[in-house]
PDB file of C-alpha atoms in Angstrom:
ATOM      1  CA  UNK A   1      50.375 -49.108  75.679  1.00 76.00           C
ATOM      2  CA  UNK A   2      51.358 -45.470  75.425  1.00 84.00           C
ATOM      3  CA  UNK A   3      53.140 -43.674  78.240  1.00 91.00           C
ATOM      4  CA  UNK A   4      55.108 -40.500  78.892  1.00 94.00           C
ATOM      5  CA  UNK A   5      57.939 -39.756  81.275  1.00 95.00           C
ATOM      6  CA  UNK A   6      58.865 -36.230  82.219  1.00 96.00           C
ATOM      7  CA  UNK A   7      62.184 -35.972  84.010  1.00 91.00           C
ATOM      8  CA  UNK A   8      62.339 -33.206  86.572  1.00 91.00           C
ATOM      9  CA  UNK A   9      59.154 -32.274  88.367  1.00 93.00           C
ATOM     10  CA  UNK A  10      60.586 -28.809  89.033  1.00 96.00           C
ATOM     11  CA  UNK A  11      62.885 -26.767  86.819  1.00 97.00           C
ATOM     12  CA  UNK A  12      64.208 -23.348  87.721  1.00 97.00           C
ATOM     13  CA  UNK A  13      65.881 -20.988  85.237  1.00 97.00           C
ATOM     14  CA  UNK A  14      66.943 -17.382  85.217  1.00 97.00           C
ATOM     15  CA  UNK A  15      65.105 -14.901  83.049  1.00 97.00           C
ATOM     16  CA  UNK A  16      66.772 -14.876  79.634  1.00 97.00           C
ATOM     17  CA  UNK A  17      68.236 -18.361  80.050  1.00 98.00           C
ATOM     18  CA  UNK A  18      67.498 -21.428  77.945  1.00 98.00           C
ATOM     19  CA  UNK A  19      64.480 -23.488  78.940  1.00 98.00           C
ATOM     20  CA  UNK A  20      64.728 -27.257  78.456  1.00 98.00           C
ATOM     21  CA  UNK A  21      61.911 -29.506  79.619  1.00 98.00           C
ATOM     22  CA  UNK A  22      62.376 -33.192  78.985  1.00 97.00           C
ATOM     23  CA  UNK A  23      59.832 -35.683  77.706  1.00 97.00           C
ATOM     24  CA  UNK A  24      60.314 -39.307  76.707  1.00 96.00           C
ATOM     25  CA  UNK A  25      57.520 -41.427  75.353  1.00 94.00           C
ATOM     26  CA  UNK A  26      56.649 -45.037  74.827  1.00 90.00           C
ATOM     27  CA  UNK A  27      54.312 -46.059  72.055  1.00 83.00           C
ATOM     28  CA  UNK A  28      53.749 -49.228  70.079  1.00 77.00           C
ATOM     29  CA  UNK A  29      52.834 -47.259  66.948  1.00 80.00           C
ATOM     30  CA  UNK A  30      53.987 -43.892  65.572  1.00 81.00           C
ATOM     31  CA  UNK A  31      52.845 -41.423  68.189  1.00 87.00           C
ATOM     32  CA  UNK A  32      51.266 -38.037  68.187  1.00 91.00           C
ATOM     33  CA  UNK A  33      52.951 -35.859  70.790  1.00 94.00           C
ATOM     34  CA  UNK A  34      51.743 -32.720  72.494  1.00 95.00           C
ATOM     35  CA  UNK A  35      52.963 -30.132  74.952  1.00 97.00           C
ATOM     36  CA  UNK A  36      50.351 -28.343  77.026  1.00 97.00           C
ATOM     37  CA  UNK A  37      50.849 -25.489  79.485  1.00 96.00           C
ATOM     38  CA  UNK A  38      48.775 -24.909  82.593  1.00 92.00           C
ATOM     39  CA  UNK A  39      48.829 -21.550  84.334  1.00 91.00           C
ATOM     40  CA  UNK A  40      47.614 -21.404  87.936  1.00 85.00           C
ATOM     41  CA  UNK A  41      43.895 -22.063  88.285  1.00 78.00           C
ATOM     42  CA  UNK A  42      43.443 -22.407  84.531  1.00 83.00           C
ATOM     43  CA  UNK A  43      42.858 -25.184  82.059  1.00 86.00           C
ATOM     44  CA  UNK A  44      45.342 -26.726  79.668  1.00 92.00           C
ATOM     45  CA  UNK A  45      46.477 -24.764  76.643  1.00 94.00           C
ATOM     46  CA  UNK A  46      48.204 -26.357  73.681  1.00 95.00           C
ATOM     47  CA  UNK A  47      51.751 -25.127  73.090  1.00 96.00           C
ATOM     48  CA  UNK A  48      52.603 -27.336  70.138  1.00 96.00           C
ATOM     49  CA  UNK A  49      52.136 -30.797  68.676  1.00 94.00           C
ATOM     50  CA  UNK A  50      53.930 -33.346  66.516  1.00 93.00           C
ATOM     51  CA  UNK A  51      51.843 -35.289  64.018  1.00 88.00           C
ATOM     52  CA  UNK A  52      54.468 -36.935  61.783  1.00 80.00           C
ATOM     53  CA  UNK A  53      55.235 -33.936  59.603  1.00 77.00           C
ATOM     54  CA  UNK A  54      58.351 -31.904  60.404  1.00 86.00           C
ATOM     55  CA  UNK A  55      60.354 -33.261  63.328  1.00 90.00           C
ATOM     56  CA  UNK A  56      61.091 -29.766  64.611  1.00 95.00           C
ATOM     57  CA  UNK A  57      57.847 -28.209  65.716  1.00 95.00           C
ATOM     58  CA  UNK A  58      57.374 -24.566  66.548  1.00 96.00           C
ATOM     59  CA  UNK A  59      54.643 -23.478  68.915  1.00 95.00           C
ATOM     60  CA  UNK A  60      53.277 -20.440  70.621  1.00 94.00           C
ATOM     61  CA  UNK A  61      55.226 -18.069  72.876  1.00 94.00           C
ATOM     62  CA  UNK A  62      58.569 -18.962  71.283  1.00 96.00           C
ATOM     63  CA  UNK A  63      58.588 -22.607  72.312  1.00 97.00           C
ATOM     64  CA  UNK A  64      59.682 -25.433  70.076  1.00 97.00           C
ATOM     65  CA  UNK A  65      60.195 -29.171  70.380  1.00 97.00           C
ATOM     66  CA  UNK A  66      62.068 -31.759  68.373  1.00 95.00           C
ATOM     67  CA  UNK A  67      60.811 -35.287  67.787  1.00 94.00           C
ATOM     68  CA  UNK A  68      63.685 -37.777  67.963  1.00 94.00           C
ATOM     69  CA  UNK A  69      62.505 -41.272  67.194  1.00 91.00           C
ATOM     70  CA  UNK A  70      65.850 -42.879  67.988  1.00 92.00           C
ATOM     71  CA  UNK A  71      65.772 -41.389  71.469  1.00 93.00           C
ATOM     72  CA  UNK A  72      61.960 -41.627  71.887  1.00 94.00           C
ATOM     73  CA  UNK A  73      62.086 -38.023  73.023  1.00 95.00           C
ATOM     74  CA  UNK A  74      60.143 -34.832  72.467  1.00 96.00           C
ATOM     75  CA  UNK A  75      61.923 -32.226  74.596  1.00 97.00           C
ATOM     76  CA  UNK A  76      60.542 -28.706  74.839  1.00 98.00           C
ATOM     77  CA  UNK A  77      62.870 -25.728  74.518  1.00 98.00           C
ATOM     78  CA  UNK A  78      62.802 -21.972  74.491  1.00 98.00           C
ATOM     79  CA  UNK A  79      65.957 -19.937  73.866  1.00 97.00           C
ATOM     80  CA  UNK A  80      65.199 -17.193  76.376  1.00 97.00           C
ATOM     81  CA  UNK A  81      62.908 -17.572  79.370  1.00 97.00           C
ATOM     82  CA  UNK A  82      60.492 -14.859  80.363  1.00 96.00           C
ATOM     83  CA  UNK A  83      58.826 -14.386  83.723  1.00 96.00           C
ATOM     84  CA  UNK A  84      55.462 -15.084  82.091  1.00 95.00           C
ATOM     85  CA  UNK A  85      56.630 -18.611  81.187  1.00 97.00           C
ATOM     86  CA  UNK A  86      56.316 -19.695  84.807  1.00 96.00           C
ATOM     87  CA  UNK A  87      53.689 -22.441  84.709  1.00 96.00           C
ATOM     88  CA  UNK A  88      53.277 -26.200  84.684  1.00 95.00           C
ATOM     89  CA  UNK A  89      54.068 -27.996  81.461  1.00 97.00           C
ATOM     90  CA  UNK A  90      52.645 -31.353  80.467  1.00 96.00           C
ATOM     91  CA  UNK A  91      53.817 -33.653  77.728  1.00 97.00           C
ATOM     92  CA  UNK A  92      51.174 -35.988  76.313  1.00 95.00           C
ATOM     93  CA  UNK A  93      50.936 -38.778  73.756  1.00 93.00           C
ATOM     94  CA  UNK A  94      48.124 -40.272  71.745  1.00 89.00           C
ATOM     95  CA  UNK A  95      48.120 -42.913  69.052  1.00 80.00           C
ATOM     96  CA  UNK A  96      45.895 -44.210  66.302  1.00 75.00           C
ATOM     97  CA  UNK A  97      43.671 -46.978  67.543  1.00 68.00           C
ATOM     98  CA  UNK A  98      44.017 -45.679  71.083  1.00 63.00           C
ATOM     99  CA  UNK A  99      40.614 -44.055  71.152  1.00 68.00           C
ATOM    100  CA  UNK A 100      42.159 -40.600  70.767  1.00 84.00           C
ATOM    101  CA  UNK A 101      42.832 -40.425  74.484  1.00 90.00           C
ATOM    102  CA  UNK A 102      45.745 -38.350  75.692  1.00 93.00           C
ATOM    103  CA  UNK A 103      48.157 -39.943  78.143  1.00 94.00           C
ATOM    104  CA  UNK A 104      49.934 -37.275  80.142  1.00 95.00           C
ATOM    105  CA  UNK A 105      53.247 -37.131  81.906  1.00 95.00           C
ATOM    106  CA  UNK A 106      53.486 -36.051  85.517  1.00 94.00           C
ATOM    107  CA  UNK A 107      54.241 -32.474  84.564  1.00 95.00           C
ATOM    108  CA  UNK A 108      57.149 -30.086  85.095  1.00 96.00           C
ATOM    109  CA  UNK A 109      56.728 -26.930  87.125  1.00 96.00           C
ATOM    110  CA  UNK A 110      58.845 -24.189  85.545  1.00 97.00           C
ATOM    111  CA  UNK A 111      60.047 -21.368  87.771  1.00 97.00           C
ATOM    112  CA  UNK A 112      61.661 -18.295  86.231  1.00 97.00           C
ATOM    113  CA  UNK A 113      63.825 -16.165  88.469  1.00 96.00           C
ATOM    114  CA  UNK A 114      65.134 -12.636  87.989  1.00 91.00           C
TER     115      UNK A 114
ATOM    116  CA  UNK B   1      38.102 -17.787  69.309  1.00 74.00           C
ATOM    117  CA  UNK B   2      35.708 -20.595  70.210  1.00 78.00           C
ATOM    118  CA  UNK B   3      36.316 -22.178  73.576  1.00 89.00           C
ATOM    119  CA  UNK B   4      35.110 -24.998  75.756  1.00 94.00           C
ATOM    120  CA  UNK B   5      33.168 -23.869  78.801  1.00 94.00           C
ATOM    121  CA  UNK B   6      32.461 -25.759  82.009  1.00 96.00           C
ATOM    122  CA  UNK B   7      30.067 -25.254  84.886  1.00 96.00           C
ATOM    123  CA  UNK B   8      30.247 -24.968  87.784  1.00 96.00           C
ATOM    124  CA  UNK B   9      33.788 -23.742  88.326  1.00 95.00           C
ATOM    125  CA  UNK B  10      33.745 -25.076  91.886  1.00 96.00           C
ATOM    126  CA  UNK B  11      31.510 -27.606  93.610  1.00 97.00           C
ATOM    127  CA  UNK B  12      31.526 -28.775  97.195  1.00 98.00           C
ATOM    128  CA  UNK B  13      29.465 -31.839  98.029  1.00 97.00           C
ATOM    129  CA  UNK B  14      28.978 -34.354 100.780  1.00 97.00           C
ATOM    130  CA  UNK B  15      30.208 -37.904 100.381  1.00 97.00           C
ATOM    131  CA  UNK B  16      27.511 -40.087  98.871  1.00 97.00           C
ATOM    132  CA  UNK B  17      25.822 -37.251  96.997  1.00 98.00           C
ATOM    133  CA  UNK B  18      25.369 -37.140  93.240  1.00 98.00           C
ATOM    134  CA  UNK B  19      27.069 -34.436  91.209  1.00 98.00           C
ATOM    135  CA  UNK B  20      26.710 -33.434  87.580  1.00 97.00           C
ATOM    136  CA  UNK B  21      29.477 -31.548  85.848  1.00 98.00           C
ATOM    137  CA  UNK B  22      28.600 -29.742  82.651  1.00 97.00           C
ATOM    138  CA  UNK B  23      30.580 -28.882  79.560  1.00 96.00           C
ATOM    139  CA  UNK B  24      29.664 -26.956  76.439  1.00 95.00           C
ATOM    140  CA  UNK B  25      31.895 -28.154  73.584  1.00 94.00           C
ATOM    141  CA  UNK B  26      33.129 -26.100  70.664  1.00 92.00           C
ATOM    142  CA  UNK B  27      30.220 -26.127  68.254  1.00 89.00           C
ATOM    143  CA  UNK B  28      31.597 -28.159  65.339  1.00 87.00           C
ATOM    144  CA  UNK B  29      33.441 -30.700  67.483  1.00 91.00           C
ATOM    145  CA  UNK B  30      32.200 -34.255  67.553  1.00 88.00           C
ATOM    146  CA  UNK B  31      34.505 -35.956  70.049  1.00 92.00           C
ATOM    147  CA  UNK B  32      34.273 -35.261  73.748  1.00 94.00           C
ATOM    148  CA  UNK B  33      36.478 -36.275  76.645  1.00 96.00           C
ATOM    149  CA  UNK B  34      36.655 -36.046  80.407  1.00 97.00           C
ATOM    150  CA  UNK B  35      39.923 -35.972  82.307  1.00 97.00           C
ATOM    151  CA  UNK B  36      40.640 -35.442  85.955  1.00 97.00           C
ATOM    152  CA  UNK B  37      43.592 -34.098  87.906  1.00 93.00           C
ATOM    153  CA  UNK B  38      43.897 -34.912  91.571  1.00 94.00           C
ATOM    154  CA  UNK B  39      45.752 -32.150  93.383  1.00 90.00           C
ATOM    155  CA  UNK B  40      49.467 -32.425  92.768  1.00 85.00           C
ATOM    156  CA  UNK B  41      49.122 -35.321  90.351  1.00 87.00           C
ATOM    157  CA  UNK B  42      49.032 -35.751  86.601  1.00 89.00           C
ATOM    158  CA  UNK B  43      46.054 -35.349  84.322  1.00 94.00           C
ATOM    159  CA  UNK B  44      44.294 -38.688  83.843  1.00 96.00           C
ATOM    160  CA  UNK B  45      41.941 -39.798  81.075  1.00 96.00           C
ATOM    161  CA  UNK B  46      38.466 -40.856  82.181  1.00 97.00           C
ATOM    162  CA  UNK B  47      36.320 -41.349  79.092  1.00 96.00           C
ATOM    163  CA  UNK B  48      35.856 -40.455  75.446  1.00 93.00           C
ATOM    164  CA  UNK B  49      32.465 -40.029  73.779  1.00 93.00           C
ATOM    165  CA  UNK B  50      31.455 -39.949  70.125  1.00 90.00           C
ATOM    166  CA  UNK B  51      28.174 -40.340  68.289  1.00 88.00           C
ATOM    167  CA  UNK B  52      26.250 -40.591  71.550  1.00 90.00           C
ATOM    168  CA  UNK B  53      28.201 -43.464  72.949  1.00 92.00           C
ATOM    169  CA  UNK B  54      31.346 -44.120  74.926  1.00 94.00           C
ATOM    170  CA  UNK B  55      34.365 -44.796  72.694  1.00 91.00           C
ATOM    171  CA  UNK B  56      36.787 -45.693  75.443  1.00 91.00           C
ATOM    172  CA  UNK B  57      36.954 -45.510  79.214  1.00 94.00           C
ATOM    173  CA  UNK B  58      39.701 -45.917  81.749  1.00 94.00           C
ATOM    174  CA  UNK B  59      39.798 -48.094  84.847  1.00 94.00           C
ATOM    175  CA  UNK B  60      38.885 -45.023  86.884  1.00 95.00           C
ATOM    176  CA  UNK B  61      35.562 -44.708  85.050  1.00 96.00           C
ATOM    177  CA  UNK B  62      33.614 -47.293  87.023  1.00 94.00           C
ATOM    178  CA  UNK B  63      29.874 -47.758  87.483  1.00 95.00           C
ATOM    179  CA  UNK B  64      29.672 -44.629  89.617  1.00 96.00           C
ATOM    180  CA  UNK B  65      30.423 -42.509  86.568  1.00 97.00           C
ATOM    181  CA  UNK B  66      28.275 -41.828  83.527  1.00 97.00           C
ATOM    182  CA  UNK B  67      28.320 -39.417  80.617  1.00 96.00           C
ATOM    183  CA  UNK B  68      25.682 -38.157  78.264  1.00 94.00           C
ATOM    184  CA  UNK B  69      24.836 -35.414  75.851  1.00 91.00           C
ATOM    185  CA  UNK B  70      21.256 -34.758  76.898  1.00 82.00           C
ATOM    186  CA  UNK B  71      20.320 -31.866  74.646  1.00 81.00           C
ATOM    187  CA  UNK B  72      22.786 -31.873  71.784  1.00 77.00           C
ATOM    188  CA  UNK B  73      24.873 -29.100  73.277  1.00 82.00           C
ATOM    189  CA  UNK B  74      25.849 -29.890  76.862  1.00 91.00           C
ATOM    190  CA  UNK B  75      28.110 -32.828  77.612  1.00 94.00           C
ATOM    191  CA  UNK B  76      27.777 -34.006  81.187  1.00 96.00           C
ATOM    192  CA  UNK B  77      29.703 -36.157  83.627  1.00 98.00           C
ATOM    193  CA  UNK B  78      27.665 -37.606  86.472  1.00 97.00           C
ATOM    194  CA  UNK B  79      29.112 -39.140  89.594  1.00 97.00           C
ATOM    195  CA  UNK B  80      26.328 -41.069  91.283  1.00 96.00           C
ATOM    196  CA  UNK B  81      27.638 -41.431  94.811  1.00 95.00           C
ATOM    197  CA  UNK B  82      30.720 -39.354  95.421  1.00 97.00           C
ATOM    198  CA  UNK B  83      33.669 -40.574  97.454  1.00 96.00           C
ATOM    199  CA  UNK B  84      36.375 -38.560  99.169  1.00 97.00           C
ATOM    200  CA  UNK B  85      38.843 -39.724  96.533  1.00 96.00           C
ATOM    201  CA  UNK B  86      36.723 -38.172  93.767  1.00 97.00           C
ATOM    202  CA  UNK B  87      37.958 -34.763  94.892  1.00 98.00           C
ATOM    203  CA  UNK B  88      39.840 -33.412  91.891  1.00 97.00           C
ATOM    204  CA  UNK B  89      39.786 -30.940  89.037  1.00 95.00           C
ATOM    205  CA  UNK B  90      37.685 -32.309  86.193  1.00 97.00           C
ATOM    206  CA  UNK B  91      38.462 -31.135  82.682  1.00 96.00           C
ATOM    207  CA  UNK B  92      36.298 -31.471  79.629  1.00 97.00           C
ATOM    208  CA  UNK B  93      38.031 -31.535  76.253  1.00 96.00           C
ATOM    209  CA  UNK B  94      36.702 -31.645  72.717  1.00 94.00           C
ATOM    210  CA  UNK B  95      38.028 -32.012  69.193  1.00 92.00           C
ATOM    211  CA  UNK B  96      36.946 -32.721  65.671  1.00 88.00           C
ATOM    212  CA  UNK B  97      38.304 -36.254  65.784  1.00 80.00           C
ATOM    213  CA  UNK B  98      41.464 -38.229  65.182  1.00 76.00           C
ATOM    214  CA  UNK B  99      44.295 -39.052  67.509  1.00 77.00           C
ATOM    215  CA  UNK B 100      46.418 -36.249  66.073  1.00 85.00           C
ATOM    216  CA  UNK B 101      43.778 -33.566  66.370  1.00 89.00           C
ATOM    217  CA  UNK B 102      44.245 -31.017  69.105  1.00 91.00           C
ATOM    218  CA  UNK B 103      42.025 -31.490  72.108  1.00 94.00           C
ATOM    219  CA  UNK B 104      40.747 -28.173  73.435  1.00 94.00           C
ATOM    220  CA  UNK B 105      40.337 -28.087  77.199  1.00 95.00           C
ATOM    221  CA  UNK B 106      37.840 -26.223  79.297  1.00 94.00           C
ATOM    222  CA  UNK B 107      38.887 -24.345  82.442  1.00 93.00           C
ATOM    223  CA  UNK B 108      37.829 -27.215  84.682  1.00 95.00           C
ATOM    224  CA  UNK B 109      35.502 -27.849  87.599  1.00 97.00           C
ATOM    225  CA  UNK B 110      37.106 -28.186  90.990  1.00 96.00           C
ATOM    226  CA  UNK B 111      35.173 -30.820  92.941  1.00 98.00           C
ATOM    227  CA  UNK B 112      35.619 -31.144  96.677  1.00 98.00           C
ATOM    228  CA  UNK B 113      33.962 -34.081  98.430  1.00 98.00           C
ATOM    229  CA  UNK B 114      33.641 -33.744 102.195  1.00 97.00           C
TER     230      UNK B 114
END
């Protein structure tokens, strides 16, 4: 069964600082991994996804994530935080034969301070 | 850019009442999903739907829930007799198929059961 763990329900960074949001997954087959962002009172927007091509994936708004099979991780990073990055971030996994469903982590609320 | 739309944006209902949540998928998408997010919790998969039948459903999706695509455009989620614990944000998502394909989420319907 697929599952996702996001360490740190709240992360606070200063504007201009590195953003690191952690995601570890469990999957019995090679996974597909996704990061979604949710702004207040809005739906989920895809930031980036890993689908077994390049292990370093670049997404929108300057975010990127690296798939590390040995560590079963897919951490999200951004070199320099901006105030507009304040939102909730969800890591999700799906797998072939799993009915295409997404299994989400518990989310990380990112706060960006001046 | 095509987007998934959902109506209503908010619904308040009395316990025991039936509610129907509506979703208009992106036009060339064939796979449809419902997820829910109870306030402060993670996004949870409810059901996936393809070719006019349910592909997979979670334990949450019991006999009180049903889905259909009544007119070839709308995709609906019906809750027959709402409970207090059904209060949540309900998201519709659609994609063109495959576990690695991006699921595009609607803005959600916030359901409050009193």
